[in-house]
Short mmCIF file of C-alpha atoms and ligand atoms in Angstrom, two decimals:
data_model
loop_
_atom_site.label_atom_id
_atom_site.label_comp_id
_atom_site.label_asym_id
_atom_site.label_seq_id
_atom_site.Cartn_x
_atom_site.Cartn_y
_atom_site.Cartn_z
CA UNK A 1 40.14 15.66 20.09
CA UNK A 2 44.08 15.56 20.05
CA UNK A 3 45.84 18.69 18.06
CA UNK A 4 46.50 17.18 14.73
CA UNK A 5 43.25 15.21 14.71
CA UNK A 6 41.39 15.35 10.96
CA UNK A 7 38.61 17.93 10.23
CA UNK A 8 36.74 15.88 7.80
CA UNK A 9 34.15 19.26 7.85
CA UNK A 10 34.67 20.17 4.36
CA UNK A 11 35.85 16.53 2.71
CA UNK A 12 31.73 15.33 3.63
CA UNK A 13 29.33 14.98 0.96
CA UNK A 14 27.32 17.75 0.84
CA UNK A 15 23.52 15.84 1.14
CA UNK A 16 23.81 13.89 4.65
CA UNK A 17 21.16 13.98 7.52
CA UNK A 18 22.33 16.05 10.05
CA UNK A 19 24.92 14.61 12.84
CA UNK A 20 23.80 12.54 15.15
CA UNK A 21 23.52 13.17 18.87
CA UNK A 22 26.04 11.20 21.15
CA UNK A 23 23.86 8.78 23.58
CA UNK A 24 23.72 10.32 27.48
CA UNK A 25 21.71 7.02 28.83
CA UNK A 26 17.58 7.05 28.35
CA UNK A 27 15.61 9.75 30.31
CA UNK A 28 14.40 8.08 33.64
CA UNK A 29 10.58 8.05 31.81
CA UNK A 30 11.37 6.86 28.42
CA UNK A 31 8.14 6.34 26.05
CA UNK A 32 10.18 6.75 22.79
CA UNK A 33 11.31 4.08 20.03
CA UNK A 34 10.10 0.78 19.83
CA UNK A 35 12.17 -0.49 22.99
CA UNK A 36 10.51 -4.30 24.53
CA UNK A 37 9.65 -4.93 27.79
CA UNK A 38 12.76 -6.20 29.58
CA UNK A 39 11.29 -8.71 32.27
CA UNK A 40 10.05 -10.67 29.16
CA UNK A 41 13.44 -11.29 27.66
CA UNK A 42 13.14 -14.86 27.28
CA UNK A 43 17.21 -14.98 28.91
CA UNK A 44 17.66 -18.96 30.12
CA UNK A 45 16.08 -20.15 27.58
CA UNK A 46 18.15 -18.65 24.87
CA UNK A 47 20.92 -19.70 26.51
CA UNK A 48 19.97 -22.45 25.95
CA UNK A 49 19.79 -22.22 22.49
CA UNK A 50 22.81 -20.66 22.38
CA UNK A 51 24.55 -23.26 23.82
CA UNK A 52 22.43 -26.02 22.18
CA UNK A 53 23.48 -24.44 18.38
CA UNK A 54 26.63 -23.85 19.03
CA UNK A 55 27.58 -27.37 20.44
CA UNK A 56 25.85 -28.70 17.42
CA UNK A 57 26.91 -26.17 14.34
CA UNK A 58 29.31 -23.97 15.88
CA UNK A 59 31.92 -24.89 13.15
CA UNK A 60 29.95 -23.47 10.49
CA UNK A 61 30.80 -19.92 11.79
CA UNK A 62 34.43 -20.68 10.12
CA UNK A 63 32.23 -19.85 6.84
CA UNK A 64 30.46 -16.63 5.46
CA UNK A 65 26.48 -17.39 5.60
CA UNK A 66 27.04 -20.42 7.87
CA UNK A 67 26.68 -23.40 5.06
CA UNK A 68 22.80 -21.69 4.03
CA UNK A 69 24.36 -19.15 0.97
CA UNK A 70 22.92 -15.62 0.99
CA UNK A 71 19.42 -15.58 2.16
CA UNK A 72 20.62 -16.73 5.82
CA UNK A 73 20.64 -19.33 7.92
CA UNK A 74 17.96 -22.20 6.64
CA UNK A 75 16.69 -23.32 9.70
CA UNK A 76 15.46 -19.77 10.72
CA UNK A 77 14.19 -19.61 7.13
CA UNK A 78 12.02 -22.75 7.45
CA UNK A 79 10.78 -21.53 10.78
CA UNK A 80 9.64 -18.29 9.12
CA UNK A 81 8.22 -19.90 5.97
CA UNK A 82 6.20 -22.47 8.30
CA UNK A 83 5.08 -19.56 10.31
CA UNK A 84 4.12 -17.24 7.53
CA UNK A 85 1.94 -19.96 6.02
CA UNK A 86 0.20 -20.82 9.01
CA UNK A 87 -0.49 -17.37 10.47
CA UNK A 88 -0.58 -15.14 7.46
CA UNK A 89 -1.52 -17.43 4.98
CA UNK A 90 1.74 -16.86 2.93
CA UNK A 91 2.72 -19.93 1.10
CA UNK A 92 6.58 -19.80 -0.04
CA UNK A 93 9.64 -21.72 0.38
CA UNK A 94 12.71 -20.66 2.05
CA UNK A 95 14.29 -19.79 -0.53
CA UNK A 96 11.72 -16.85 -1.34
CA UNK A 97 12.51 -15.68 2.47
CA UNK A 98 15.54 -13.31 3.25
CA UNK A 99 16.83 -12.82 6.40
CA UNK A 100 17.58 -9.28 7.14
CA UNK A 101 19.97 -7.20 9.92
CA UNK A 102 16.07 -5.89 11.22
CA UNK A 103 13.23 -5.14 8.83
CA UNK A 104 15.05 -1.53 8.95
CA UNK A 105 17.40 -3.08 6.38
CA UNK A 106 14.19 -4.82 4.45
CA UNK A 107 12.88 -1.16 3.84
CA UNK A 108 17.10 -0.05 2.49
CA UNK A 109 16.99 -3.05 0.32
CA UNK A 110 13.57 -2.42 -1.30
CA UNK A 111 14.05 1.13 -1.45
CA UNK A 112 17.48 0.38 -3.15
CA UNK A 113 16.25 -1.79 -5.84
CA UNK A 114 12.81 -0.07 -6.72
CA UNK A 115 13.61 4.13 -5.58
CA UNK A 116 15.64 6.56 -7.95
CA UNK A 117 15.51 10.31 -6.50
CA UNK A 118 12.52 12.55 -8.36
CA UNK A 119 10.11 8.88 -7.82
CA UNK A 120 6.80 9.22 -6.24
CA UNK A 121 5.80 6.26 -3.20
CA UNK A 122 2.48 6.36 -1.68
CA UNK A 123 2.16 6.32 2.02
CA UNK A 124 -0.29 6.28 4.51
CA UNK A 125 -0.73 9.70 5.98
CA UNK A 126 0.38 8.70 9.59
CA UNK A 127 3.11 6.10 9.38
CA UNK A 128 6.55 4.48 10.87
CA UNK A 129 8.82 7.70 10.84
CA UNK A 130 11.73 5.71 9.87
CA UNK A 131 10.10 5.07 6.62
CA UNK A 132 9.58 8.94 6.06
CA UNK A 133 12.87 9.64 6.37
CA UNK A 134 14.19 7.12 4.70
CA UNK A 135 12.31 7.99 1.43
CA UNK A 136 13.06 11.56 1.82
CA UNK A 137 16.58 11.07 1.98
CA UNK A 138 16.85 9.76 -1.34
CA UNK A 139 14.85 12.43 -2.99
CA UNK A 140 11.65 10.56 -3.51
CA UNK A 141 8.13 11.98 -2.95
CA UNK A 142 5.95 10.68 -0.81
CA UNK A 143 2.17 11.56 -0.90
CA UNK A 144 0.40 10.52 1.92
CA UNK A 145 -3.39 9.25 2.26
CA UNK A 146 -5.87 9.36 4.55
CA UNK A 147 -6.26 6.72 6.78
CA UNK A 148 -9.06 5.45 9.37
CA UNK A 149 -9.99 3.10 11.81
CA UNK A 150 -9.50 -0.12 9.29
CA UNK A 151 -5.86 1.29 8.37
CA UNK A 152 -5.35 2.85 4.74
CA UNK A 153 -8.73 4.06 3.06
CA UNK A 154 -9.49 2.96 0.19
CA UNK A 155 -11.51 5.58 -1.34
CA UNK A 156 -8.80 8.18 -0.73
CA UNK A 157 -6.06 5.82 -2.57
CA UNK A 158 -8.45 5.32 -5.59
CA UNK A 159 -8.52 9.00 -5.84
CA UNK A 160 -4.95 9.53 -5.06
CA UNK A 161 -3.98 6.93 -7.82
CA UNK A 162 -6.38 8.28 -10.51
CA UNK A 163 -4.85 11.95 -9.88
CA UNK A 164 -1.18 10.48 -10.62
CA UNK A 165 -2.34 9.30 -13.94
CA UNK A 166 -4.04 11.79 -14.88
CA UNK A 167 -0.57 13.71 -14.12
CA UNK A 168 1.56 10.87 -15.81
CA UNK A 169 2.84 9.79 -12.64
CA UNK A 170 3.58 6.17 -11.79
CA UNK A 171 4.15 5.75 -8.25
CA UNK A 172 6.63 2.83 -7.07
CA UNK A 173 5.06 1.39 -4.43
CA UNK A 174 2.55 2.11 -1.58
CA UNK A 175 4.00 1.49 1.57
CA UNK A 176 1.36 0.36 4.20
CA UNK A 177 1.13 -1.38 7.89
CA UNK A 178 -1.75 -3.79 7.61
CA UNK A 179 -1.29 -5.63 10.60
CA UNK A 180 -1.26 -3.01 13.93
CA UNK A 181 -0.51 -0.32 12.18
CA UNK A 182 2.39 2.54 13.44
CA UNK A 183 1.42 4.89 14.71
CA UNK A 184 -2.20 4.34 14.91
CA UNK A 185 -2.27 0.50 16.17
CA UNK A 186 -5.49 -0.43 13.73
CA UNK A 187 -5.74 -3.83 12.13
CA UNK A 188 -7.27 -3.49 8.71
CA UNK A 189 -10.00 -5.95 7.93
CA UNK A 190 -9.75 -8.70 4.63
CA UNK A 191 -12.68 -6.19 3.14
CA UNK A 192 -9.79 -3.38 3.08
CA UNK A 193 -7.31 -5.58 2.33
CA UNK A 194 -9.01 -7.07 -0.81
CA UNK A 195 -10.00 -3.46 -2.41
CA UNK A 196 -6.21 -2.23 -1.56
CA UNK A 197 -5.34 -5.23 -3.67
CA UNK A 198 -8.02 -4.45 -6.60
CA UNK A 199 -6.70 -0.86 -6.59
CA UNK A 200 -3.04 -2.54 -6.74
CA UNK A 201 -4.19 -4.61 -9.95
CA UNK A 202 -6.31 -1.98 -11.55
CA UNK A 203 -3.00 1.08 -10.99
CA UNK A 204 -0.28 -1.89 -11.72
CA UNK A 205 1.46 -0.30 -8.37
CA UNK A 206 3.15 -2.66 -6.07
CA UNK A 207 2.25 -2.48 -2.96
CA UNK A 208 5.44 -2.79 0.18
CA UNK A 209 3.93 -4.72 3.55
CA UNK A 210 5.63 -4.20 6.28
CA UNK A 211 4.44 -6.55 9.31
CA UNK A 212 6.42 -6.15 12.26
CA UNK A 213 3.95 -5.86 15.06
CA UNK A 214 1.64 -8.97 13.75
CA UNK A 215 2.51 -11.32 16.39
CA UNK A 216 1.53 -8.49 18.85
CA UNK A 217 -2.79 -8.19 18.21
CA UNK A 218 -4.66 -8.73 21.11
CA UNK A 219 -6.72 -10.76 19.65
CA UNK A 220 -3.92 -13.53 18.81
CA UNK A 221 -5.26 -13.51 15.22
CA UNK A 222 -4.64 -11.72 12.15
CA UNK A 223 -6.05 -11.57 8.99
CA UNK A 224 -4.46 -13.15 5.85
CA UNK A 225 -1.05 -10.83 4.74
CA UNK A 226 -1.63 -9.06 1.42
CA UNK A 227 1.45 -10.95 0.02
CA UNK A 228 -1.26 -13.95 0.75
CA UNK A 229 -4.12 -12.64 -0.40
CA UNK A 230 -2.58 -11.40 -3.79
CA UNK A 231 -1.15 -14.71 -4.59
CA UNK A 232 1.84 -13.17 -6.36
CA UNK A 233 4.68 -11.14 -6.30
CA UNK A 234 2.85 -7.54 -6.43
CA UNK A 235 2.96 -7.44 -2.92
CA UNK A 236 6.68 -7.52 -0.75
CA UNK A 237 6.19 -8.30 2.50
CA UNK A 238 8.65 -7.92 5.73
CA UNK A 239 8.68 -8.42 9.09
CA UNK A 240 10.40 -8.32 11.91
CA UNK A 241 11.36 -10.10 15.24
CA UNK A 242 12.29 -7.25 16.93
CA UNK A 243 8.63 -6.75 18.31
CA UNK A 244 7.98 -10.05 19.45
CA UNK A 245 11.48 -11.14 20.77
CA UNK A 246 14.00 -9.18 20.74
CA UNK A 247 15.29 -5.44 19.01
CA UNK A 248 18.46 -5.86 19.73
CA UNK A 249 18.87 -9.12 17.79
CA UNK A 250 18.69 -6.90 14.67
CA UNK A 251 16.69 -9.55 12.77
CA UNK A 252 14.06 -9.47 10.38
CA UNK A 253 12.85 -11.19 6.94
CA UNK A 254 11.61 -9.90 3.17
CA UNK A 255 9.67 -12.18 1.57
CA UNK A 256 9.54 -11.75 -2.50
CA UNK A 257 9.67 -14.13 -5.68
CA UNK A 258 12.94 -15.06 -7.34
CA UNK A 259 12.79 -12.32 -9.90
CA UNK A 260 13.24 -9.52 -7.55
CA UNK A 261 14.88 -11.57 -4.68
CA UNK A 262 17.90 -11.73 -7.33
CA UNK A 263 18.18 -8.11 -7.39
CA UNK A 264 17.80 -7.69 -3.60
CA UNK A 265 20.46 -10.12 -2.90
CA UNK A 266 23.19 -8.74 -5.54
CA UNK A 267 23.00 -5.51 -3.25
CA UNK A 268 23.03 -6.96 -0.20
CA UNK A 269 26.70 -7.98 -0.21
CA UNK A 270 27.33 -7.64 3.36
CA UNK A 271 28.72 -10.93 3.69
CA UNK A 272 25.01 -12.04 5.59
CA UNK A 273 23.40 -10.73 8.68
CA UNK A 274 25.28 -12.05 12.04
CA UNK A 275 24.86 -15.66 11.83
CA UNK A 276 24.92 -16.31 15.79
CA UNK A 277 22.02 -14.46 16.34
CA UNK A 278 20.28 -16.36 13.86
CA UNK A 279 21.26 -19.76 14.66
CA UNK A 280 20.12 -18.91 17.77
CA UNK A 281 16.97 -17.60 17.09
CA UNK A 282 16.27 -20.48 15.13
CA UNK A 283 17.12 -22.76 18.07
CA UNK A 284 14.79 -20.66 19.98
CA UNK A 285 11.69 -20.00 18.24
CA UNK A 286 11.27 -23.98 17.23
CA UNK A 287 10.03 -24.47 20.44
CA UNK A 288 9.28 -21.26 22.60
CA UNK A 289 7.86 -18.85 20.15
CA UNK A 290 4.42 -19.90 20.46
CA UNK A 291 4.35 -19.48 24.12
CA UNK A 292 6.37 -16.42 24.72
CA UNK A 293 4.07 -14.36 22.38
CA UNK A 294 1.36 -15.58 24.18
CA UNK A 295 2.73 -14.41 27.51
CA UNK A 296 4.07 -11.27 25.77
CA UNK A 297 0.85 -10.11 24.46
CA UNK A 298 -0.77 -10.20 27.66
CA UNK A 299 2.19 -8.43 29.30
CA UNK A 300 2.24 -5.66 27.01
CA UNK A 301 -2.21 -5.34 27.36
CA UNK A 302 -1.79 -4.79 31.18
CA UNK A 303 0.89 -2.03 30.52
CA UNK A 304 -1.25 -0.05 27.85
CA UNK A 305 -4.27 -0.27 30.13
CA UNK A 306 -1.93 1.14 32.56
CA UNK A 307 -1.36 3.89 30.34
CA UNK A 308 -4.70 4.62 29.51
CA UNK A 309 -5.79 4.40 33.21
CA UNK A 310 -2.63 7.11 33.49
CA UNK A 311 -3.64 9.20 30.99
CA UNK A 312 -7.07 8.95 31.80
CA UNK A 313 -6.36 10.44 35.31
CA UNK A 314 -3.63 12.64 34.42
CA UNK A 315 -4.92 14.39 31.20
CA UNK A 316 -8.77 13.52 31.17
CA UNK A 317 -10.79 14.34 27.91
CA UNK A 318 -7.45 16.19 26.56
CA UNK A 319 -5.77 13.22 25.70
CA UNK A 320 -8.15 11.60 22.94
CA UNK A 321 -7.10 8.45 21.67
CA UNK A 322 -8.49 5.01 20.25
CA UNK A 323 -7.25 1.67 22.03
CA UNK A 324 -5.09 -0.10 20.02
CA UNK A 325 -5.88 -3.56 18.61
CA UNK A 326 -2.39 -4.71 19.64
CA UNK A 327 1.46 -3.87 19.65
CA UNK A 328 3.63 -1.31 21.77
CA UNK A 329 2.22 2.11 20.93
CA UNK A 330 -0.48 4.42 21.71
CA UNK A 331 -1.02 7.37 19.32
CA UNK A 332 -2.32 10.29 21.48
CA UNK A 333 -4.17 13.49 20.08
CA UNK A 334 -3.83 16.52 22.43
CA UNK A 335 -5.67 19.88 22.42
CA UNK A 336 -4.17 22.04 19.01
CA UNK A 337 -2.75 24.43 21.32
CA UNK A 338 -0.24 21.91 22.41
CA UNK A 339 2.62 21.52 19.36
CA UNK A 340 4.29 18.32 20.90
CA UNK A 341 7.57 19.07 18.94
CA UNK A 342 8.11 22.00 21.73
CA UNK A 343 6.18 19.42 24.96
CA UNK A 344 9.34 16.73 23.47
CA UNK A 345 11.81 19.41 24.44
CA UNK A 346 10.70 20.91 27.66
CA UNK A 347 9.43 17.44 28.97
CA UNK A 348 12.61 15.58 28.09
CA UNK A 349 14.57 18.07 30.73
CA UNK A 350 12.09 16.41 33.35
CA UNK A 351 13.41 13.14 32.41
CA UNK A 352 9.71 11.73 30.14
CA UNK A 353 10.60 11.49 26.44
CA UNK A 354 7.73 10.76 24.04
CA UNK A 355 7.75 10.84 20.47
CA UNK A 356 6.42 13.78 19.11
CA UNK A 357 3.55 13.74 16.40
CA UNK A 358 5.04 15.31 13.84
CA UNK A 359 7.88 12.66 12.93
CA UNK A 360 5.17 10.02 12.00
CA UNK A 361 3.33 12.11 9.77
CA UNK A 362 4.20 12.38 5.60
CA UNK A 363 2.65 16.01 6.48
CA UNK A 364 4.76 17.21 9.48
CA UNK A 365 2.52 19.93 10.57
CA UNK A 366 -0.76 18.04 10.59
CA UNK A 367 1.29 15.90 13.53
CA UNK A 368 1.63 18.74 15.86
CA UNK A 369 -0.54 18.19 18.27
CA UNK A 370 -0.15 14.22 18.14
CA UNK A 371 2.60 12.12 20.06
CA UNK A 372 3.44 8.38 20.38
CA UNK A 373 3.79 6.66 23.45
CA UNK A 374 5.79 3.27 23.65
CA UNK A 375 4.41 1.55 26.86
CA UNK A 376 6.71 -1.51 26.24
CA UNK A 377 9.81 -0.85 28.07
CA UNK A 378 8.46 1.32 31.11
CA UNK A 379 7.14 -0.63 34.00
CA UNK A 380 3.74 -0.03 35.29
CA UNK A 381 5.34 2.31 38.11
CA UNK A 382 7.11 4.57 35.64
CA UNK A 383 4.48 4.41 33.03
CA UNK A 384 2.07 6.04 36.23
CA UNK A 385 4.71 8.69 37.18
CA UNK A 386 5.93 9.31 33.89
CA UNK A 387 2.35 10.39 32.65
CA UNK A 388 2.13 12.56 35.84
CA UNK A 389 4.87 14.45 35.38
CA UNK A 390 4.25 14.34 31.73
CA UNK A 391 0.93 16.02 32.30
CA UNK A 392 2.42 18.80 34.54
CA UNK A 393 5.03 19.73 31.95
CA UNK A 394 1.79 20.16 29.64
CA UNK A 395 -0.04 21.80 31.81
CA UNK A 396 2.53 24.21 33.21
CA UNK A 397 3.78 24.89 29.28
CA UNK A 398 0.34 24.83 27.36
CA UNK A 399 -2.37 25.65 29.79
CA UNK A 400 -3.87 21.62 28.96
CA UNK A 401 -4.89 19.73 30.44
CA UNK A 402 -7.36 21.37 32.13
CA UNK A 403 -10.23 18.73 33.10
CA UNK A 404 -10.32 14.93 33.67
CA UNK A 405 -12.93 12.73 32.15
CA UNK A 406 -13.38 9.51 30.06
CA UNK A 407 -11.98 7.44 26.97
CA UNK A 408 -13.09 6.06 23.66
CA UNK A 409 -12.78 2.17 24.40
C1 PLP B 501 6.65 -0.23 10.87
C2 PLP B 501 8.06 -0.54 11.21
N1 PLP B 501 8.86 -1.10 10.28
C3 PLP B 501 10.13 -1.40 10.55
C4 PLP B 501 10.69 -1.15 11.77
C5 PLP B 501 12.12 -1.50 12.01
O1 PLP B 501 12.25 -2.54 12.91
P1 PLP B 501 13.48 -3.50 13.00
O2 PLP B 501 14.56 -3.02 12.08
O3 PLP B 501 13.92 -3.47 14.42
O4 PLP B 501 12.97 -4.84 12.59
C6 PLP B 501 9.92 -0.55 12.77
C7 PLP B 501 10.49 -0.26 14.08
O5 PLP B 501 9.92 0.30 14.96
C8 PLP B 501 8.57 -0.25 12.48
O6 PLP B 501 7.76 0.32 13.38
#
């Protein structure tokens, strides 16, 4: 910093997070975020595109939201709207879809229009950390409910809803991962889904969908979106093509009816999420989606069973965990004497960074013995070494793991 540089210490306002860390490169065995696996980065062909788009409509980048207005570029909008309806079972038009700079800026928008600090938002207990903190920042309260293997129960939310009222409280939204949840990776049935929505009707509480690992189930099937199911407007959905193309792109989608779409959009005056990357995308996905998903999926399956193979050798019974249904994560219980906060720490000097439990829990302590693995970006090689040095970290710090046996499958 030069001598007469500007100490802005005491000119910042007083509530923000705390400073960020400057970037030093990822860790050699890096099993943190929700990075994609780099070999499938569809490159030629979105050149392609690229080049395709641009010799076509590159003179609409003279303009602010190409010549689409502020939802985005119409083109990707179709392509979503034809998707939605034939994998989700979401019927709109374009012009109920907005294109977003990630779904990270779906959750800002919705958050911005519906959240006033002292508000209460329902969540489920283990969830997308970036959707904690997000809340939390702007003084809302989250209460967090059980969840099991079909994704948010519904018992516990009837209970949790009926204690609210009782209190007088009216909860905004709840917030919930249908599709592949994160952490947990679950797929919640239509059964679930349908009393969710009854419990919706019955509390008059929206509930927020957020979809982004949909296109990622194993199965290459989902069941219909809530948004779909509930016909209406109760349910905002969003998703995400970070998952299933590209993060970096930094595009995503909300879906919602006119009525709140209005208010979304008279916030989001940020003169439109980068229009190249959409024109390309939309160039793109018209005819490759389909296929690179397909390849994708099966990509990513050989790199968890990788993992679990890994962990299976390297940590035995102390690493219990339920195979996910689809996407880029494994959720990993270790013994309770392990607190994972402390394992992130020591094991991150050793070059293997994991997400630690506690960060995708609305209850931070009842994560501490939980982490989250991406297996995404790490090839198969590092995934193996990265669990082995992994476990000696554990073992060396926490006395675990101590034996080597099977896996729930
Ligand atoms: C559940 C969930 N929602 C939203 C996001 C944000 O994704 P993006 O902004 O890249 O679309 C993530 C990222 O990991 C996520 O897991």
């Amino acid at each position: 910093m030069s001598a007469d540089s500007f100490d802005y210490a005491s000119r910042l306002r007083p509530d923000l997070p705390p400073p960020a860390v400057k970037w030093s490169g990822f860790p050699k065995y890096n099993f943190t975020g929700g990075h994609n696996d780099a070999d499938s980065m569809p490159v030629a062909d979105l050149i392609a595109a690229a080049s395709n788009v641009l010799e076509r409509e590159g003179r609409q980048l003279a303009t602010y939201g190409l010549d689409s207005g502020a939802l985005g570029y119409c083109p990707l909008r179709e392509f979503i709207a034809r998707k939605l309806a034939r994998d989700t079972g979401i019927e709109c038009s374009a012009d109920e879809i907005l294109i977003t700079s990630g779904s990270l800026q779906g959750l800002d928008l919705v958050n911005q229009v519906l959240l006033s600090r002292g508000d209460t938002v329902i969540m489920e207990k283990m969830t997308y950390g970036g959707a904690i903190t997000r809340v939390k920042r702007l003084g809302v309260n989250i209460i967090g409910v059980e969840v099991d293997g079909d994704g948010l129960s519904s018992a516990a939310l009837a209970s949790t809803l009926e204690e609210l009222k009782q209190r007088g409280v009216a909860p905004k939204y709840i917030y919930t991962i249908p599709t592949v949840q994160n952490p947990t990776a679950t797929v919640m049935s239509e059964a679930r889904r349908s009393e969710l929505l009854q419990l919706s009707k019955a509390y008059q509480v929206p509930i927020f969908e957020d979809e982004c690992y949909a296109d990622l189930t194993w199965a290459g099937k989902r069941p219909r979106a809530l948004r779909a199911m509930a016909g209406n407007d109760r349910v905002i959905h969003i998703g995400s093509f970070s998952k299933s193309i590209a993060p970096a792109l930094r595009l995503g989608y909300l879906v919602a009816g006119w009525p709140l779409m209005s208010r979304i959009l008279s916030i989001k005056n940020d003169g439109g999420s980068g229009a190249l990357e959409q024109m390309v995308l939309a160039e793109y996905c018209r005819d490759h989606f389909d296929t690179h998903v397909r390849t994708l999926r099966l990509t990513l399956r050989s790199k968890l069973d990788t993992l679990v193979e890994a962990l299976r050798t390297h940590f035995g019974t102390a690493a219990e965990l339920e195979y996910p249904a689809g996407g880029i994560f494994l959720w990993v219980k270790l013994p309770d004497s392990v607190d994972t906060s402390r394992l992130y720490q020591i094991a991150l000097a050793g070059g293997v960074a994991i997400n630690p439990g506690a960060e995708w829990m609305t209850d931070a302590a009842a994560g501490k013995s939980r982490m989250r693995i991406c297996f995404a970006h790490p090839s198969e090689q590092v995934i193996r070494e990265g669990v082995g040095v992994l476990a000696d970290v554990c073992r060396r710090e926490f006395g675990v793991p101590e034996t080597i046996a099977g896996v729930h499958r």
